[in-house]
CSV table of C-alpha atoms and ligand atoms in Angstrom, one decimal:
chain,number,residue,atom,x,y,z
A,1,UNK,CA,43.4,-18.7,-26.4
A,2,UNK,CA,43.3,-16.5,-23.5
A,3,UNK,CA,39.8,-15.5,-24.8
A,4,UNK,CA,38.3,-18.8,-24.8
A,5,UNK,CA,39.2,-19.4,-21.4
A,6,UNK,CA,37.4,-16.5,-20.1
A,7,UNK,CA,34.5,-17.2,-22.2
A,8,UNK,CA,34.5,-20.8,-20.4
A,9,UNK,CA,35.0,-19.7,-16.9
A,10,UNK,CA,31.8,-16.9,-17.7
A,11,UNK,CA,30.3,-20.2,-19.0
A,12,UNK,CA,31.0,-22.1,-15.7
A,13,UNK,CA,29.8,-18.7,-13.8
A,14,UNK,CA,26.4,-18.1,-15.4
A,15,UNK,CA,25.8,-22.1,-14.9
A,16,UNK,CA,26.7,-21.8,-11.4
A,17,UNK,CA,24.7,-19.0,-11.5
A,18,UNK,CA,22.0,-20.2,-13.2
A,19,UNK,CA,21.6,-23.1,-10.3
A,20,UNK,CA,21.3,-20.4,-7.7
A,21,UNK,CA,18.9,-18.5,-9.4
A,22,UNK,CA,17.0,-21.6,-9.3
A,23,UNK,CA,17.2,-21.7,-5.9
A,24,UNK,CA,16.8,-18.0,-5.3
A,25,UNK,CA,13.4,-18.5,-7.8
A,26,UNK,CA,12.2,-20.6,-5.2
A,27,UNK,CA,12.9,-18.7,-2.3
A,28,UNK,CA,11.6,-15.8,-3.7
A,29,UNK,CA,8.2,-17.3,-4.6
A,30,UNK,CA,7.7,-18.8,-1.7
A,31,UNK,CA,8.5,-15.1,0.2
A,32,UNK,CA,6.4,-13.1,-2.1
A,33,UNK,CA,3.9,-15.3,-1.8
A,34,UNK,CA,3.6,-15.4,1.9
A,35,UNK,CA,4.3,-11.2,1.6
A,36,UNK,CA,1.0,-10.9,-0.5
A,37,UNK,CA,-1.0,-13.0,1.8
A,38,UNK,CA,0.5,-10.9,4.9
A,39,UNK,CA,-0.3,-7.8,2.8
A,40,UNK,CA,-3.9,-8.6,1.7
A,41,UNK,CA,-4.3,-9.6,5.8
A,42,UNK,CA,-3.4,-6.5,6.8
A,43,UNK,CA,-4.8,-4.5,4.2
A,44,UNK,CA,-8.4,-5.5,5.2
A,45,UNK,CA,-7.8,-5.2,8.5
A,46,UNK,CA,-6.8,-1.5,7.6
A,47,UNK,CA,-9.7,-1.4,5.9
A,48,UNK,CA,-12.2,-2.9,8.4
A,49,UNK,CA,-10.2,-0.9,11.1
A,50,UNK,CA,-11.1,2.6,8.7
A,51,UNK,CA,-15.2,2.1,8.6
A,52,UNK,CA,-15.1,1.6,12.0
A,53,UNK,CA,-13.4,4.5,13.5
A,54,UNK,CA,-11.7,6.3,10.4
A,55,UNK,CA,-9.2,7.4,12.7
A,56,UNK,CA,-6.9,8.4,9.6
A,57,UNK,CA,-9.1,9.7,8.1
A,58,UNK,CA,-10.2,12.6,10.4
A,59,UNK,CA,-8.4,15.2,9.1
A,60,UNK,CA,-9.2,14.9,5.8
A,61,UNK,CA,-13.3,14.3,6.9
A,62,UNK,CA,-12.6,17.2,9.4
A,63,UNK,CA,-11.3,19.7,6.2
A,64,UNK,CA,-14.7,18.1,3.8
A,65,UNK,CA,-16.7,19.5,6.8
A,66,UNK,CA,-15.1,22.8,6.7
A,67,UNK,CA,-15.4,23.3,3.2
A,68,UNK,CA,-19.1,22.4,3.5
A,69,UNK,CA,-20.0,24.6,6.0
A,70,UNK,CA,-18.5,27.7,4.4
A,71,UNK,CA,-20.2,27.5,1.1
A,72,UNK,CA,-24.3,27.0,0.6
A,73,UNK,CA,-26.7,24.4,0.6
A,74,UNK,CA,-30.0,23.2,-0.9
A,75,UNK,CA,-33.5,23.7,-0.7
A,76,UNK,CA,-35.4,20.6,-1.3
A,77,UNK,CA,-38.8,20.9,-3.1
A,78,UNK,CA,-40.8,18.1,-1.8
A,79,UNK,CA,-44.1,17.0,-4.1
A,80,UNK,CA,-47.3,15.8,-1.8
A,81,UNK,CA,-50.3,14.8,-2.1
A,82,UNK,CA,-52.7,13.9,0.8
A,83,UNK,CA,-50.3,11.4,2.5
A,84,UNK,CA,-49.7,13.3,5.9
A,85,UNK,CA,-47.8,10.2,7.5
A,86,UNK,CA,-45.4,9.9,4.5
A,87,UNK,CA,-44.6,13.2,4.4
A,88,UNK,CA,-44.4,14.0,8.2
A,89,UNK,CA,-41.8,10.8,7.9
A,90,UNK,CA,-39.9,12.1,5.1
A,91,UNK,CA,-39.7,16.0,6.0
A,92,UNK,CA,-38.2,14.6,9.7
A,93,UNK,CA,-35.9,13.0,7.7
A,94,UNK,CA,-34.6,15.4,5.4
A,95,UNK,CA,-34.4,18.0,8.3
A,96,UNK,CA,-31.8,16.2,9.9
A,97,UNK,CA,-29.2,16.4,6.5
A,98,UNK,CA,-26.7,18.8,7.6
A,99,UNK,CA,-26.6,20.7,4.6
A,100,UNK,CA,-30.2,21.4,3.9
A,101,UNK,CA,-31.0,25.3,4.2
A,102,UNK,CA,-35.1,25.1,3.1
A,103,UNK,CA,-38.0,22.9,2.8
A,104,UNK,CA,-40.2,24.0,0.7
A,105,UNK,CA,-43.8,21.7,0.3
A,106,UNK,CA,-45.3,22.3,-2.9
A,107,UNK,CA,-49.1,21.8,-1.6
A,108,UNK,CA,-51.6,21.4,-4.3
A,109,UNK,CA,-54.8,20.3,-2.2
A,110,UNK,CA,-58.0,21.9,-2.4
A,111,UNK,CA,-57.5,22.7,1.5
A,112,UNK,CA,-54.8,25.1,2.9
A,113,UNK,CA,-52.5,22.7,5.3
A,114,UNK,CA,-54.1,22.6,8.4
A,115,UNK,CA,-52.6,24.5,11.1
A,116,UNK,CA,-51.7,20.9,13.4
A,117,UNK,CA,-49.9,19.4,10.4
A,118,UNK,CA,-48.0,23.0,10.0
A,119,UNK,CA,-46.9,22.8,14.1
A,120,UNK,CA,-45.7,19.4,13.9
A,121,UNK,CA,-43.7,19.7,11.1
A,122,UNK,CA,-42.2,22.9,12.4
A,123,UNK,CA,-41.5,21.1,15.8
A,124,UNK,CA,-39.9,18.1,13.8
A,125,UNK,CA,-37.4,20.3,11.8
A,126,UNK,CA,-36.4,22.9,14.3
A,127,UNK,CA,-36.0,19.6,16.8
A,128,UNK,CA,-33.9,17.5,13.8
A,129,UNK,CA,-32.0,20.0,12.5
A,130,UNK,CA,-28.3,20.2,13.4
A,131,UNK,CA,-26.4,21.7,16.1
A,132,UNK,CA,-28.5,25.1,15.9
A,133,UNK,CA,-28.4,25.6,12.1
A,134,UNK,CA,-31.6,26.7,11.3
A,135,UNK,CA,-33.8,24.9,8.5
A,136,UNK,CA,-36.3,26.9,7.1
A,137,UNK,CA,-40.0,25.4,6.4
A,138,UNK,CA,-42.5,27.0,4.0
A,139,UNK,CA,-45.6,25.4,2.1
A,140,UNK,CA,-46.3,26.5,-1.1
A,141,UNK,CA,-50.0,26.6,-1.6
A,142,UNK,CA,-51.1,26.6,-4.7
A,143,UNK,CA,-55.0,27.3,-6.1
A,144,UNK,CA,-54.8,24.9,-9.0
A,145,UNK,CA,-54.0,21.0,-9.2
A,146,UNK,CA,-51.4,20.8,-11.5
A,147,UNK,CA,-48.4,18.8,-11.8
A,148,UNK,CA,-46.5,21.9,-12.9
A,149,UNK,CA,-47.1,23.2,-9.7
A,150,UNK,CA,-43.9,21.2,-8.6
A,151,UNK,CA,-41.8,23.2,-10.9
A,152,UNK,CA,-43.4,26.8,-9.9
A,153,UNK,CA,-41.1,29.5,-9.8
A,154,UNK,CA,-40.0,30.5,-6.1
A,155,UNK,CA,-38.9,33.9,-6.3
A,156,UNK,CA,-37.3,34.4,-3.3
A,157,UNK,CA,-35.2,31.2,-2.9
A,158,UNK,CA,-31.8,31.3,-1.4
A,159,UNK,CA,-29.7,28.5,-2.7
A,160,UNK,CA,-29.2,27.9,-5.7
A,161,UNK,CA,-29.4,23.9,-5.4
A,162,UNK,CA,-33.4,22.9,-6.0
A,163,UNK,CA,-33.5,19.2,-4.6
A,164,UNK,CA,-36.4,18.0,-6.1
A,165,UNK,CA,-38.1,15.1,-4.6
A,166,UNK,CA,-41.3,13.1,-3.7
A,167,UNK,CA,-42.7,12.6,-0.5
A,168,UNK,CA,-42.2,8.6,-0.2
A,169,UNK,CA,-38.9,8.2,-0.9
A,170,UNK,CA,-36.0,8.2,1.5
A,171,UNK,CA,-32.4,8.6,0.8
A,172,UNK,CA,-29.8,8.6,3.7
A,173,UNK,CA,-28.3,11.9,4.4
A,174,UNK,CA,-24.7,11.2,3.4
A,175,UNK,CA,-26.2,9.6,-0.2
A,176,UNK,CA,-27.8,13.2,-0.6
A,177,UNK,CA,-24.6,15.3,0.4
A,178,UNK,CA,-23.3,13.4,-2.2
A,179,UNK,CA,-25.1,13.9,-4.9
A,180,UNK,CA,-25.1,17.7,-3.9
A,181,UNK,CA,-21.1,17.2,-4.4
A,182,UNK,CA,-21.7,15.9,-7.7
A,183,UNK,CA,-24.6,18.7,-8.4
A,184,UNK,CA,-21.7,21.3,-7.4
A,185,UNK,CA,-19.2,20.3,-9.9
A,186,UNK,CA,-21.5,20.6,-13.1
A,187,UNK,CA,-24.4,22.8,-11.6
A,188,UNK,CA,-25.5,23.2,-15.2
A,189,UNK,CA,-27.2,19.9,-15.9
A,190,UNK,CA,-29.8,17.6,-13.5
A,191,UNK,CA,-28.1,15.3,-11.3
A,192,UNK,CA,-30.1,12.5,-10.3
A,193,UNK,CA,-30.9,8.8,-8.7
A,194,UNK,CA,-33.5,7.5,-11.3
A,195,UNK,CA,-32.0,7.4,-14.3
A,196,UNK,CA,-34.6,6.8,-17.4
A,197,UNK,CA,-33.8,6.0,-21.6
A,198,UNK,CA,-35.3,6.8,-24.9
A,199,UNK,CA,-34.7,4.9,-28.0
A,200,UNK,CA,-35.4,5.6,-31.8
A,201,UNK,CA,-38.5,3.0,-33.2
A,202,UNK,CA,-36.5,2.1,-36.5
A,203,UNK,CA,-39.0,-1.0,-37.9
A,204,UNK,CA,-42.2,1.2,-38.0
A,205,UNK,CA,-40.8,2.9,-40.6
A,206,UNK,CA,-41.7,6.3,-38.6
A,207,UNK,CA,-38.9,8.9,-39.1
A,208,UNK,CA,-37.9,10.6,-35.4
A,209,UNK,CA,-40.6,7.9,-33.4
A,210,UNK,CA,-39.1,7.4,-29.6
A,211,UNK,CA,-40.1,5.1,-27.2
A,212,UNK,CA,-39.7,5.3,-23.4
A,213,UNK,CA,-37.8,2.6,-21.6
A,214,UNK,CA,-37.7,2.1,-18.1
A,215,UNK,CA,-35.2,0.5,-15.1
A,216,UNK,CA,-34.8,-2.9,-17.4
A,217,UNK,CA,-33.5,-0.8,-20.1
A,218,UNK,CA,-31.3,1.4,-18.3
A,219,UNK,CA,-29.8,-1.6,-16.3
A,220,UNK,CA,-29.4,-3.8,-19.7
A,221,UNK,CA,-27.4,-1.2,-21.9
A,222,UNK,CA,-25.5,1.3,-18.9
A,223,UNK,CA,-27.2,3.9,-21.1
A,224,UNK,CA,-29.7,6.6,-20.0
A,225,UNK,CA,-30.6,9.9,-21.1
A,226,UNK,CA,-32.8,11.1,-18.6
A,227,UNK,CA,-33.1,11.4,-14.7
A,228,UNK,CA,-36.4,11.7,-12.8
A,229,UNK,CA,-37.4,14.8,-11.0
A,230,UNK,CA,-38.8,12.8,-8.1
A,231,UNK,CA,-35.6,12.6,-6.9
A,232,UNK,CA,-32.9,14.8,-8.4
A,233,UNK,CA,-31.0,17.7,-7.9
A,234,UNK,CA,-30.9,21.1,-10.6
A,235,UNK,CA,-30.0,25.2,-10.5
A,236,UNK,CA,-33.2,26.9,-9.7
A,237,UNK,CA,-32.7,28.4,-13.1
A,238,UNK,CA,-34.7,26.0,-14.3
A,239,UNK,CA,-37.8,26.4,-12.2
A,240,UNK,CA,-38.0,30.2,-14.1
A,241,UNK,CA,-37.7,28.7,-17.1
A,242,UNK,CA,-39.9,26.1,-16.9
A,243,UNK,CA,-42.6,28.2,-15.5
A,244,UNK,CA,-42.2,31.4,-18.3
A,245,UNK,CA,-40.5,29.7,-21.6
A,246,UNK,CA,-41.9,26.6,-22.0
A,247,UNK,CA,-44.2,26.1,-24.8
A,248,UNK,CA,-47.4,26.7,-22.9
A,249,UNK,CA,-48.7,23.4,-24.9
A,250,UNK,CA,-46.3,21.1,-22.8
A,251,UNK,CA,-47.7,22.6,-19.6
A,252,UNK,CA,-51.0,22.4,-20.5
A,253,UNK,CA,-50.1,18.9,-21.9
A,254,UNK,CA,-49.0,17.3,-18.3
A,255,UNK,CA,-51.6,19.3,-16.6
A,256,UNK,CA,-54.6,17.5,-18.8
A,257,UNK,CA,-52.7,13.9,-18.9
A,258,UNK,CA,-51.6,14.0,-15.2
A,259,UNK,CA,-48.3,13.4,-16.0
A,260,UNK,CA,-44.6,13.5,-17.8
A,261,UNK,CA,-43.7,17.0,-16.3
A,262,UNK,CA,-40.4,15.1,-15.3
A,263,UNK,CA,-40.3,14.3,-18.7
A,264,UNK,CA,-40.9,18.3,-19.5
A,265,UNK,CA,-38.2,19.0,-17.3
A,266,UNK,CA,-35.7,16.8,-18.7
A,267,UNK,CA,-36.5,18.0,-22.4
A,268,UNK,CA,-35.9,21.2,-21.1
A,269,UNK,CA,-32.6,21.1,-19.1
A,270,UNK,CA,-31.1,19.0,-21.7
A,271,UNK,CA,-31.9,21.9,-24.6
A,272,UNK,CA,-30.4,24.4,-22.6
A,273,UNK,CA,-27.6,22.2,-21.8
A,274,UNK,CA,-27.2,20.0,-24.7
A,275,UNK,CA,-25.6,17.9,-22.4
A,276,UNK,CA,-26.7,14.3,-20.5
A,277,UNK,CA,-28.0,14.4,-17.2
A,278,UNK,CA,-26.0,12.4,-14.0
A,279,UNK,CA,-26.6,9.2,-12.5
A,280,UNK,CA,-25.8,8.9,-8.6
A,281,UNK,CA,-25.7,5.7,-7.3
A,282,UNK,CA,-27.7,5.6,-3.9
A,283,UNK,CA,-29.7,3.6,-1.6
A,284,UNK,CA,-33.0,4.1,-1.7
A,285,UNK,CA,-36.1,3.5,0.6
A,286,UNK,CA,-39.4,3.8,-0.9
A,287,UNK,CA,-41.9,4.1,2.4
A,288,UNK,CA,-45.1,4.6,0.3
A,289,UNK,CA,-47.1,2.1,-1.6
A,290,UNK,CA,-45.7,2.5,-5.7
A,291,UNK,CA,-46.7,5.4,-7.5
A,292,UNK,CA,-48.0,5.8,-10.9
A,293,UNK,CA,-45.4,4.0,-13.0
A,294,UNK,CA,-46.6,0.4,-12.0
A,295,UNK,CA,-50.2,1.4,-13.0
A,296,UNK,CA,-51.1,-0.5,-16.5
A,297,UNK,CA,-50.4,1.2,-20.0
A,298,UNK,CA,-47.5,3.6,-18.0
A,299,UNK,CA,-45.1,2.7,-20.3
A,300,UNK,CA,-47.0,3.9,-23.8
A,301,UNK,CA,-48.6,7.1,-22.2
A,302,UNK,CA,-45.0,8.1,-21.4
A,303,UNK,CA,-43.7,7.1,-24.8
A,304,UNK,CA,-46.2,9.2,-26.2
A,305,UNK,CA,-45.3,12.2,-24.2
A,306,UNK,CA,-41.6,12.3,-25.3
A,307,UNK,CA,-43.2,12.3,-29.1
A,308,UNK,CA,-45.5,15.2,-28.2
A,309,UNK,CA,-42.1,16.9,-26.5
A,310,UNK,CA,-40.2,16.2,-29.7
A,311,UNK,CA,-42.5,17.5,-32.0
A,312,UNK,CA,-42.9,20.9,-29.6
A,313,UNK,CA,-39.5,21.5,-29.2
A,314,UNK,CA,-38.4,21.0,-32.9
A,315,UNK,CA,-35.6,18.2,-32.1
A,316,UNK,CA,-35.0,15.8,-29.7
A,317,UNK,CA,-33.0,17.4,-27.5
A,318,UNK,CA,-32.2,14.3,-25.1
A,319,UNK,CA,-28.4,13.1,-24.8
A,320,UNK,CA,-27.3,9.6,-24.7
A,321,UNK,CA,-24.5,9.2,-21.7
A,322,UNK,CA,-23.0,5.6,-19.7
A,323,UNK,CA,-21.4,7.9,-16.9
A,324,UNK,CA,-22.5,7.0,-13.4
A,325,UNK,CA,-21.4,8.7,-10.2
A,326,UNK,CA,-20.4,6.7,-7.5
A,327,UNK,CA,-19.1,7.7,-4.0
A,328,UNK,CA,-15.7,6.1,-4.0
A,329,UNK,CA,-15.7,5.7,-0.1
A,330,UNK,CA,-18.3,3.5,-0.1
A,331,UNK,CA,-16.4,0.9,-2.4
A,332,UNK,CA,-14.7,-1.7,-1.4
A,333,UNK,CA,-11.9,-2.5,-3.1
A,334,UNK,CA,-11.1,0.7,-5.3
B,1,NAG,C1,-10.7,13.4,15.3
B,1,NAG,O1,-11.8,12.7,15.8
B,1,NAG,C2,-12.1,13.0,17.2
B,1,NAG,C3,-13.2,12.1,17.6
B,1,NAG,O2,-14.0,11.7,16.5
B,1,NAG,C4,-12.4,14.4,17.4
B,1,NAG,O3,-12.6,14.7,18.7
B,1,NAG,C5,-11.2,15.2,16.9
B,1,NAG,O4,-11.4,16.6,17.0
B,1,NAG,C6,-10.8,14.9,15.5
B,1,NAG,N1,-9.7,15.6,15.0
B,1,NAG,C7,-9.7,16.5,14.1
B,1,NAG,C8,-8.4,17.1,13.7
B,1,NAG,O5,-10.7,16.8,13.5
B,2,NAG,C1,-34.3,25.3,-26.8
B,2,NAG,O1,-33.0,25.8,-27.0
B,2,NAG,C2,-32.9,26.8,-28.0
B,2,NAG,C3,-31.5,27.1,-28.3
B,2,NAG,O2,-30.8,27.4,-27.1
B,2,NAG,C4,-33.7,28.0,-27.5
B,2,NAG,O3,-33.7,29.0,-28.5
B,2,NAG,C5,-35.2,27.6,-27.2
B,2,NAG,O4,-35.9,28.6,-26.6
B,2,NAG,C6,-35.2,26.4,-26.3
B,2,NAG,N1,-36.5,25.9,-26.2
B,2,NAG,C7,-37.2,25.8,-25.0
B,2,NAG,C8,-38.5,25.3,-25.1
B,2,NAG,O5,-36.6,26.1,-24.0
């Protein structure tokens, strides 16, 4: 008996309850509700109130720039050709990165660089470069026109870092530094902004027949497998063995065809690596008129270059990979 009565008065209680609860539901709703909207509020103006000054974020911006300073940089390895304007423009650009040690202008004219181009562009960097670190500025002149000459050995180099790059394209300084980051953490493999596919030709029956896709590839399937040398970073490693153990036939190959040593170079950092290549997300400026790739018939002179590299190399060494590096301070929301 007495047990029935308590199990009516905890039914009574948990009713009673259960009203309340309805109540409190409400309440709560409505509080939590007005809590996100008061958090989300104040969460972008923390936000908007960090890109502007980044006051809480000094000391850890203050400890990245420490780190930076104390360990090396990169020599960038600019590509020219007869364009004085772009490259004065670009070289006064780079100078001003706060991490660059050497420029280096791989200069494959029939005439030396003439001694007013070699002034002003050794004004411009000792002028740019920042708070007295010094940027060192050397041409390398080269007898021969030849799209290896981009990839020469340079024996006495200091850093390890190679920045590889053509002379009409611009990237901002901090979208450099961080690439170099990304470069630093697997310094093995080419880390780059243009990011290139190949895919296997099934229907012509062809065993091992690649083609060459471009942008429009890359941007419908995430996938890549290359990155271009016109603006990538990779261990100066690579210039050695480009210049002394490639199969002489690919060198001669680019330097008859006027073109796929990027292409060379990929095929040969991804058989020494057997790994994919990295894709930096970055802003980039193009300053000169297009280059070569939007001439007609690019597309099948390229595919036929990675089928030449195949058949050299015994294999196709190229790695399939989705991974793409992005700086996480630049997003948004996370
Ligand atoms: C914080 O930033 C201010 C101004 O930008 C600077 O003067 C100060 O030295 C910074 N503090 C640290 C710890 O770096
Ligand atoms: C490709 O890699 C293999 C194995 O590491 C090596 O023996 C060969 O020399 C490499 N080929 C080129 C052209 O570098």
């Amino acid at each position: 008996m007495g047990g029935g009565d308590v199990s009516k008065e905890m039914g009574t209680c948990s009713l009673a309850y259960r009203r309340g609860d309805h109540k409190l539901r409400k309440f709560v709703t409505a509080r939590s509700a007005k809590f996100l909207l008061l958090s989300i509020i104040a969460f972008a103006l923390l936000t908007l109130a960090c890109r502007s000054s980044r006051p809480w974020f000094n000391t850890s911006i203050a400890v990245a720039d420490q780190i930076s300073r104390s360990r090396k940089g990169y020599t960038l390895l600019m590509n020219t050709w007869k364009r004085y304007d772009l490259l004065k423009k670009s070289v006064s650009h780079y100078a001003s990165c706060s991490r660059l040690d050497s420029i280096h202008i791989v200069w494959s004219e029939p005439n030396p660089p003439s001694e007013s181009l070699k002034k002003y562009l050794e004004k411009v960097v000792k002028k740019k470069a920042r708070d007295g670190h010094e940027v060192e500025l050397r041409f390398d002149v080269n007898r021969e026109d030849s799209l290896n000459n981009r990839f020469k050995e340079i024996r006495d180099l200091k850093t390890d870092a190679v920045f590889s790059i053509d002379d009409d394209i611009i990237f901002p300084c901090h979208t450099v530094d961080f690439a170099f980051n990304v470069w630093e953490s697997a310094p093995e493999t080419m880390v780059g902004f243009v990011p290139r596919v190949h895919w296997p030709e099934q229907s012509n029956g062809k065993a091992d027949y690649y083609t060459y896709s471009g942008w429009w590839s890359v941007w419908w399937s995430g996938t890549y497998s290359m990155v271009l040398s016109k603006a990538a970073f990779f261990h100066k490693k690579y210039l050695s063995l480009y210049t002394n153990n490639m199969p002489a036939s690919i060198r001669e190959f680019t330097t008859k065809n006027r073109n796929c040593e990027d292409i060379a170079m990929s095929f040969l950092i991804a058989n020494a690596t057997n790994a994919p290549p990295i894709w930096v997300k970055g802003k980039i400026y193009e300053i000169g008129s297009t280059g070569i790739s939007s001439i007609g018939g690019h597309t099948e002179k390229r595919t036929h270059c990675v089928n030449r590299f195949v058949a050299e190399f015994g294999r196709m060494p190229l790695v399939y990979t989705s991974m793409k590096a992005v700086d996480s301070r630049s997003l948004w929301f996370w």
